[in-house]
Amino acid sequence: MEINNNIQLGNYYSSNKIANKKNKDCQNNNPSFNADGMKNLAIYNKAKINFKGYHGDKQPAKKLFWILTGRNEIYKDNETEQRTYHTGCEKKWVTTNPEDLLKRTPEQAIQSICTLNDNYEIPSYILSPNYGDKWGRRANYIEINPRTIALTQGDEKQEGLLNMIKLLPAIPPSSKSYANCVVLSQLYPTKGGNDNKIGDRSLYTVDLHSGISPNLTSRTLERNGERMGDDEQVKAFNDLAHIRGLKTGIRMPLSEGQMTVQGRPFNWDKDEKAFIDACCWAVELGFDSIFFDSAKHVGDYDMGNYCGEGRIPNYQQMQYITSQIREKTGRNDISIIGEKCTDDSRFQNLGYTAGNDWSKADDFNSVMHEYKKQRHNDDYAAGPVISDDNDWGELNFETRLNRIKNAFNGYEDISYRLPTYMQMADIFPLSPYTNTHEQMMKSENRSTFGDIESGYNNIFNTSSEAYDYRMNVYKEFANSIKQ
């Protein structure tokens, strides 16, 4: 496989460096760049903020594959050929057990993604699946905790993004009419301590502008002096998810007491810009959506049910934040999701695209009632929840499957279906000895004998009942894909 017709990937990197140097030289000779650029740089330095957008390799997925393998050629993956779930159209995925997918190599995962697409190369230019600017209003959001599935050795976790890539072949791609969006529970480090060490560090906290969480990145991705930077690893994940036909997103807290900026306490009066910049950086790295924790309580609304720590933005401040994210990134298609937000117009006026609290999806008639009530609004809707981050694992398979059926089918016109929300456990059932909320609250090594494989086995439910449930969930995805 070649780049720009004749330039091999290894040579491409040195050529790309020269091009970047030329661009910098041109900028330095531009008076307007010097004035504005130096002014902005001074502001960043004074505030100790390191957001500068994405300046990594323009083809990070190709770079990742080359660093992993030392080659450019991608071969057909036989495991994928044998385990493909066919929907009767071009949309397909693998049925391999999640714990077995995590035991595969990242190289095999990328080749699996290409095999599913019947295209044995990584495109030079990768776009997010196009569902229009209002795609988030009717999307299906699937939250996955990369720390849970990260490579765990002793008391350290890393490579959460590489393991997310391994799971991508088993996540159904978006349907013809609406997008599936994978939301990462974590992108930035948690507050305090060494983030790659196991322990009681809640993912409801975040340290802004301290880089990407080392839970997610690999420290060994290097070949011939070329290292895969942390931002490039994030961008490569997003590009590969987009190749799979998926949108992507991240979770972000809003509670002042749950955030720091480079280790110091966060303050909404002083650190609004730092927060906006952190959100913009995520978008620059390729994410299509942001799920705001405690978003319902903005403007001190319904504070009797507020469980966070510290202040949250006031109403006008949140309006400014959402508008700035879209303006600074130039992405009017960004989906902003508000936790626990209903169909009240106050949430649409905050700049949200979707909310996830009016009811559970246990009753089909209830879903249809909400669909009809909100159908007139093409800009915002509150949708049903299969399970959320507070799931303690008490739902049985029958209840989960029934909720998926109701949420996926509660509409008359699919163009106006309600957004739906689910967790990794709703597709890949977790072990009975853990649950979604526990994994949000702490990091642990689940290995039985200190080996990596048993750690993966102990994340998921490996029973035949769990397998049958997963196949039934896949049927619901397959039915929705044809709509």
C-alpha positions as MATLAB code, in Angstrom:
seq = 'MEINNNIQLGNYYSSNKIANKKNKDCQNNNPSFNADGMKNLAIYNKAKINFKGYHGDKQPAKKLFWILTGRNEIYKDNETEQRTYHTGCEKKWVTTNPEDLLKRTPEQAIQSICTLNDNYEIPSYILSPNYGDKWGRRANYIEINPRTIALTQGDEKQEGLLNMIKLLPAIPPSSKSYANCVVLSQLYPTKGGNDNKIGDRSLYTVDLHSGISPNLTSRTLERNGERMGDDEQVKAFNDLAHIRGLKTGIRMPLSEGQMTVQGRPFNWDKDEKAFIDACCWAVELGFDSIFFDSAKHVGDYDMGNYCGEGRIPNYQQMQYITSQIREKTGRNDISIIGEKCTDDSRFQNLGYTAGNDWSKADDFNSVMHEYKKQRHNDDYAAGPVISDDNDWGELNFETRLNRIKNAFNGYEDISYRLPTYMQMADIFPLSPYTNTHEQMMKSENRSTFGDIESGYNNIFNTSSEAYDYRMNVYKEFANSIKQ';
ca = [
       0.000    0.000    0.000;
       1.325    3.415   -0.960;
       0.611    6.988   -0.035;
       0.281    9.790   -2.614;
       0.728    7.163   -5.325;
       4.484    6.672   -4.950;
       5.613    7.627   -1.437;
       5.946    4.663    0.927;
       4.796    5.200    4.502;
       8.275    5.162    6.042;
       9.453    7.858    3.634;
       6.183    9.734    4.070;
       6.989   10.603    7.641;
      10.243   12.346    6.808;
       8.552   14.134    3.897;
       5.720   15.188    6.155;
       8.198   16.681    8.647;
       9.769   18.775    5.885;
       6.332   19.989    4.795;
       5.466   20.940    8.353;
       8.738   22.850    8.701;
       7.989   24.745    5.491;
       4.521   25.616    6.765;
       6.028   26.949   10.001;
       8.591   28.972    8.048;
       5.821   30.488    5.949;
       3.851   31.344    9.083;
       6.877   32.985   10.654;
       7.212   35.236    7.590;
       3.583   36.306    7.862;
       3.240   39.523    9.955;
      -0.374   38.819   10.890;
       0.571   35.382   12.164;
       3.355   36.850   14.285;
       1.063   39.384   15.948;
      -1.933   37.177   16.572;
      -0.011   33.961   17.056;
       2.402   35.375   19.617;
      -0.459   37.066   21.459;
      -2.364   33.804   21.725;
       0.793   31.924   22.731;
       1.404   34.441   25.511;
      -2.141   33.975   26.779;
      -1.726   30.189   26.819;
       1.612   30.398   28.606;
       0.255   32.799   31.199;
      -2.725   30.558   31.895;
      -0.557   27.420   31.700;
      -2.946   25.886   29.193;
      -1.563   23.555   26.562;
      -4.482   23.286   24.120;
      -3.191   24.050   20.643;
      -5.351   21.753   18.523;
      -4.199   18.581   16.788;
      -0.783   18.903   15.141;
       0.128   15.240   14.875;
       0.483   13.082   11.785;
      -2.236   13.664    9.198;
      -2.693    9.920    8.759;
      -2.410    8.547   12.317;
      -4.206    5.266   11.612;
      -1.700    4.457    8.865;
       1.150    5.480   11.122;
      -0.196    3.244   13.905;
      -0.393    0.219   11.617;
       3.128    0.813   10.314;
       4.558    1.164   13.830;
       2.738   -2.002   14.912;
       3.844   -4.100   11.934;
       6.674   -2.436   10.029;
       4.698   -2.779    6.820;
       2.025   -0.990    4.816;
       0.186   -4.034    3.422;
      -3.046   -5.099    5.128;
      -4.166   -8.702    4.802;
      -7.556  -10.369    5.108;
      -8.371  -11.471    8.659;
      -9.542  -15.100    8.686;
     -11.095  -14.847   12.159;
     -13.340  -12.080   10.850;
     -14.307  -14.086    7.790;
     -15.396  -16.985   10.014;
     -17.236  -14.936   12.660;
     -19.050  -12.269   10.637;
     -22.651  -11.337   11.448;
     -24.296  -10.574    8.099;
     -27.332   -8.284    8.045;
     -28.273   -8.757    4.410;
     -26.678   -5.443    3.445;
     -23.164   -3.996    3.560;
     -23.352   -3.510    7.350;
     -21.674   -6.310    9.320;
     -19.643   -7.077   12.422;
     -17.965   -9.990   14.170;
     -19.547  -12.212   16.816;
     -16.287  -13.122   18.578;
     -16.560  -12.953   22.375;
     -15.281   -9.626   23.750;
     -12.735  -11.277   26.056;
     -11.291  -13.129   23.050;
     -11.140   -9.926   21.009;
      -9.032   -8.324   23.741;
      -6.572  -11.218   23.487;
      -5.943  -10.436   19.824;
      -3.251   -8.049   18.649;
      -3.962   -4.456   17.547;
      -2.635   -5.482   14.122;
      -5.332   -8.174   13.870;
      -7.975   -5.679   15.000;
      -7.103   -3.177   12.260;
      -7.052   -5.937    9.655;
     -10.443   -7.093   10.957;
     -11.870   -3.581   10.473;
     -10.567   -3.492    6.899;
     -11.858   -7.010    6.221;
     -15.360   -6.010    7.358;
     -15.194   -3.109    4.893;
     -13.921   -5.353    2.067;
     -11.197   -2.755    1.564;
      -7.659   -3.768    2.466;
      -6.186   -0.357    2.999;
      -6.598    2.532    5.394;
      -7.923    5.560    3.508;
      -5.614    8.559    3.321;
      -8.463   10.879    4.258;
     -11.023    9.686    6.784;
     -14.277   11.521    7.476;
     -16.764   10.960   10.246;
     -19.922    9.235    8.941;
     -22.193   11.924    7.515;
     -25.655   11.978    9.080;
     -26.129   15.719    8.816;
     -25.631   18.426   11.422;
     -28.522   17.145   13.562;
     -27.455   13.514   13.743;
     -27.149   13.611   17.549;
     -30.875   14.290   17.979;
     -31.717   10.691   16.975;
     -28.482    8.775   17.639;
     -27.916    5.658   19.717;
     -25.206    6.344   22.321;
     -23.106    3.468   23.650;
     -20.810    4.362   26.564;
     -17.709    2.207   26.991;
     -15.141    2.504   29.767;
     -11.653    2.159   28.205;
     -10.055    1.872   31.656;
     -12.069   -1.289   32.345;
     -10.784   -3.059   29.242;
      -7.243   -1.634   29.357;
      -4.180   -3.882   29.465;
      -3.577   -4.544   33.168;
      -0.237   -5.773   34.449;
       0.288   -5.770   38.203;
      -0.895   -2.404   39.464;
      -0.653   -0.612   36.113;
      -3.149   -0.023   33.326;
      -2.419    1.199   29.813;
      -3.438    0.727   26.177;
      -7.134    1.374   26.731;
      -7.377    2.872   23.238;
      -5.674   -0.088   21.563;
      -8.112   -2.398   23.334;
     -11.009   -0.176   22.270;
      -9.828   -0.682   18.691;
      -9.935   -4.443   19.307;
     -13.622   -4.170   20.304;
     -14.642   -2.030   17.327;
     -15.219   -4.992   14.957;
     -17.869   -6.383   17.352;
     -19.829   -3.118   17.724;
     -22.611   -2.829   15.124;
     -22.035    0.103   12.767;
     -24.555    2.871   12.285;
     -27.819    2.107   10.534;
     -29.021    3.603    7.274;
     -31.067    6.266    9.066;
     -29.268    7.053   12.332;
     -25.826    6.864   13.886;
     -24.410    4.633   16.599;
     -22.049    6.701   18.741;
     -19.412    5.161   21.025;
     -18.843    7.417   24.050;
     -15.636    6.940   26.067;
     -16.062    7.265   29.829;
     -12.552    8.713   30.035;
     -10.182   10.740   27.891;
      -8.261   12.980   30.305;
      -6.595   11.902   33.585;
      -8.542   11.705   36.826;
      -7.802   14.008   39.756;
      -4.690   13.243   41.798;
      -2.136   10.437   41.822;
      -0.649    8.332   39.033;
      -3.556    7.743   36.700;
      -2.184    4.502   35.268;
      -2.053    2.885   38.726;
      -5.025    0.843   39.889;
      -6.949    2.251   42.834;
      -9.978    4.293   43.879;
      -9.843    7.086   41.308;
     -13.279    8.043   40.067;
     -13.896    8.723   36.386;
     -16.329   11.401   37.530;
     -13.230   13.546   38.127;
     -10.799   15.030   35.622;
      -7.496   16.910   35.560;
      -7.652   19.246   32.576;
      -4.656   20.121   30.387;
      -2.484   17.330   31.774;
      -2.500   15.356   28.543;
      -4.348   12.137   27.751;
      -4.910    9.620   30.537;
      -2.059    7.059   30.603;
      -4.792    4.445   31.147;
      -5.603    4.930   27.478;
      -2.227    5.271   25.802;
       0.674    2.945   25.068;
       4.225    3.893   26.014;
       5.860    1.429   23.613;
       4.537    2.439   20.185;
       7.759    3.268   18.356;
       9.602    2.091   15.242;
      12.779    3.396   13.613;
      12.756    6.457   15.820;
       9.124    7.295   15.004;
       6.966    7.382   18.134;
       3.190    7.322   18.223;
       2.258   10.390   20.247;
      -0.619   10.311   22.718;
      -2.747   12.661   20.616;
      -1.999   10.547   17.532;
      -3.205    7.440   19.361;
      -6.497    9.174   20.155;
      -6.877   10.403   16.590;
      -6.078    6.942   15.220;
      -8.821    5.421   17.402;
     -11.336    7.969   16.150;
     -10.344    7.438   12.527;
     -10.711    3.668   12.837;
     -14.090    4.055   14.565;
     -15.198    6.334   11.737;
     -14.056    3.737    9.194;
     -16.310    1.303   11.067;
     -19.247    3.650   10.487;
     -19.419    4.860   14.101;
     -19.578    8.307   15.648;
     -17.529    8.871   18.818;
     -17.726   10.970   21.969;
     -16.410   11.550   25.499;
     -17.847   12.112   28.971;
     -17.002   15.384   30.749;
     -17.954   16.493   34.302;
     -19.327   19.947   35.063;
     -18.937   19.973   38.851;
     -16.275   22.403   40.037;
     -15.095   20.205   42.901;
     -14.540   17.273   40.562;
     -12.047   19.059   38.330;
      -8.507   20.374   38.497;
      -6.365   22.225   35.953;
      -2.852   20.796   35.819;
      -3.287   19.704   39.434;
      -4.666   22.911   40.949;
      -8.335   23.278   42.007;
     -10.740   24.251   39.224;
     -12.754   27.466   39.605;
     -15.596   28.413   37.260;
     -14.831   32.119   37.705;
     -11.253   31.702   36.489;
     -11.113   28.520   34.447;
     -13.993   28.757   31.993;
     -11.548   29.124   29.090;
      -9.518   26.129   30.254;
     -12.693   24.044   30.264;
     -13.751   25.198   26.804;
     -10.257   24.536   25.446;
     -10.292   20.992   26.864;
     -13.620   20.312   25.124;
     -12.313   21.806   21.870;
      -9.170   19.686   22.026;
     -11.313   16.551   22.222;
     -13.164   17.653   19.094;
      -9.857   18.439   17.374;
      -8.796   14.865   18.155;
     -11.794   13.577   16.214;
     -14.645   13.139   18.719;
     -18.128   13.993   17.480;
     -19.987   14.401   20.771;
     -19.617   15.400   24.417;
     -21.727   13.930   27.210;
     -21.877   16.411   30.091;
     -22.250   14.849   33.524;
     -24.746   16.685   35.824;
     -25.892   18.803   32.862;
     -29.462   18.925   34.183;
     -28.419   21.055   37.156;
     -26.888   23.930   35.190;
     -28.252   27.200   36.530;
     -28.916   25.582   39.953;
     -31.871   23.647   38.546;
     -33.336   20.776   40.613;
     -30.450   20.948   43.066;
     -32.270   18.704   45.533;
     -31.208   15.782   43.341;
     -27.680   17.055   42.683;
     -25.010   14.501   43.652;
     -21.926   16.313   42.411;
     -19.310   18.292   44.328;
     -19.080   22.066   44.052;
     -20.577   24.638   41.740;
     -21.684   24.044   38.183;
     -21.955   26.664   35.420;
     -24.733   29.223   35.537;
     -27.276   29.245   32.723;
     -25.689   31.954   30.565;
     -22.238   30.490   31.141;
     -23.308   27.091   29.815;
     -24.891   28.709   26.774;
     -21.567   30.425   26.121;
     -19.634   27.173   26.603;
     -21.693   25.174   24.095;
     -21.620   28.001   21.536;
     -17.846   28.411   21.931;
     -17.199   24.689   21.428;
     -19.022   24.827   18.116;
     -17.554   28.157   17.059;
     -13.917   27.416   17.932;
     -13.941   23.979   16.296;
     -16.044   24.987   13.311;
     -18.156   21.902   13.942;
     -21.867   22.717   13.932;
     -22.567   18.998   13.852;
     -21.171   18.391   17.349;
     -23.710   16.563   19.512;
     -23.888   17.797   23.108;
     -25.736   15.442   25.446;
     -27.067   16.472   28.829;
     -27.236   13.884   31.593;
     -30.685   13.586   33.182;
     -32.117   16.253   30.872;
     -35.813   16.004   29.997;
     -37.819   17.456   27.106;
     -38.011   20.843   28.884;
     -37.114   23.650   26.448;
     -34.510   25.016   28.901;
     -32.138   22.239   27.857;
     -32.453   22.913   24.149;
     -31.836   26.599   24.897;
     -28.594   25.621   26.644;
     -27.292   24.344   23.323;
     -27.817   20.652   24.070;
     -28.662   18.231   21.284;
     -30.123   15.423   23.381;
     -30.996   14.449   26.936;
     -31.238   11.048   28.565;
     -33.882   11.308   31.254;
     -37.587   10.981   30.883;
     -37.977    7.286   31.667;
     -36.506    3.840   31.374;
     -37.474    1.952   28.242;
     -39.456   -0.802   29.991;
     -42.797    0.076   28.390;
     -43.167    0.302   24.632;
     -46.277    2.484   24.836;
     -44.373    4.952   27.003;
     -41.603    5.196   24.413;
     -44.176    5.769   21.668;
     -45.893    8.439   23.760;
     -42.609   10.320   24.177;
     -41.821    9.919   20.504;
     -45.120   11.494   19.487;
     -44.769   14.289   22.044;
     -41.276   15.250   20.847;
     -41.543   14.452   17.158;
     -42.119   18.089   16.189;
     -38.665   19.118   17.453;
     -35.847   18.368   15.023;
     -33.160   20.089   17.133;
     -33.422   18.439   20.554;
     -35.020   15.396   22.158;
     -34.822   13.475   25.420;
     -34.675    9.743   24.925;
     -34.972    6.418   26.745;
     -32.208    4.732   28.738;
     -31.352    1.033   28.536;
     -28.836    1.473   31.375;
     -26.562    4.293   32.508;
     -23.327    4.805   34.436;
     -25.147    4.152   37.727;
     -25.998    0.586   36.718;
     -25.145   -1.812   39.560;
     -25.591   -4.890   37.362;
     -28.952   -5.901   38.811;
     -30.865   -6.030   35.514;
     -31.466   -9.496   34.112;
     -30.945  -10.256   30.434;
     -34.675  -10.305   29.695;
     -35.163   -6.767   31.042;
     -32.155   -5.390   29.171;
     -33.247   -6.979   25.904;
     -36.824   -5.739   26.333;
     -35.581   -2.188   26.870;
     -33.455   -2.376   23.720;
     -36.416   -3.634   21.691;
     -38.667   -0.848   22.944;
     -36.081    1.901   22.515;
     -35.068    0.747   19.028;
     -38.628    0.368   17.753;
     -40.587    3.149   19.475;
     -41.233    5.379   16.459;
     -43.418    5.816   13.390;
     -40.926    7.802   11.308;
     -37.331    6.727   11.945;
     -36.071   10.188   10.980;
     -37.529   11.456   14.264;
     -36.776    8.509   16.521;
     -35.731    9.400   20.046;
     -32.050    9.246   21.001;
     -31.248    6.157   23.057;
     -28.584    5.457   25.669;
     -26.821    2.279   26.701;
     -23.633    0.987   28.287;
     -21.015   -1.569   27.272;
     -22.775   -4.089   29.533;
     -25.904   -3.869   27.366;
     -23.966   -5.326   24.422;
     -21.125   -7.159   26.163;
     -22.491   -8.364   29.538;
     -20.094   -7.838   32.429;
     -19.066  -10.477   34.931;
     -21.585  -10.922   37.794;
     -18.751   -9.882   40.115;
     -18.465   -6.364   38.752;
     -20.745   -3.694   37.281;
     -20.719   -0.437   35.352;
     -20.839    1.904   38.344;
     -18.095    0.061   40.215;
     -15.867    0.339   37.164;
     -16.563    4.081   36.973;
     -15.578    4.550   40.608;
     -12.345    2.562   40.765;
      -9.637    0.847   38.784;
      -8.593   -2.710   39.562;
      -6.736   -5.761   38.311;
      -9.263   -8.561   37.801;
      -6.673  -11.218   36.976;
      -7.003  -14.539   38.820;
      -3.360  -15.614   38.705;
      -1.645  -12.400   37.688;
      -1.932  -13.285   33.989;
      -3.445  -10.998   31.396;
      -5.854  -13.498   29.837;
      -7.763  -14.297   33.033;
      -8.062  -10.557   33.618;
      -9.924  -10.217   30.328;
     -12.067  -13.267   31.080;
     -13.071  -11.823   34.447;
     -14.301   -8.545   32.941;
     -17.091  -10.197   30.991;
     -19.808  -12.754   31.568;
     -18.577  -15.827   29.686;
     -21.671  -18.000   30.236;
     -23.768  -19.478   27.426;
     -26.687  -17.330   28.631;
     -24.606  -14.198   28.102;
     -23.673  -15.371   24.603;
     -27.322  -16.033   23.720;
     -28.270  -12.599   25.047;
     -25.570  -10.949   22.938;
     -26.808  -12.714   19.811;
     -30.342  -11.493   20.559;
     -29.039   -7.941   20.974;
     -27.293   -8.253   17.622;
     -30.638   -9.220   16.057;
     -32.138   -5.957   17.313;
     -29.250   -3.993   15.841;
     -29.605   -5.878   12.563;
     -33.327   -5.079   12.387;
     -32.678   -1.387   13.046;
     -29.899   -1.221   10.475;
     -32.309   -2.210    7.701;
     -34.676    0.677    8.496;
];
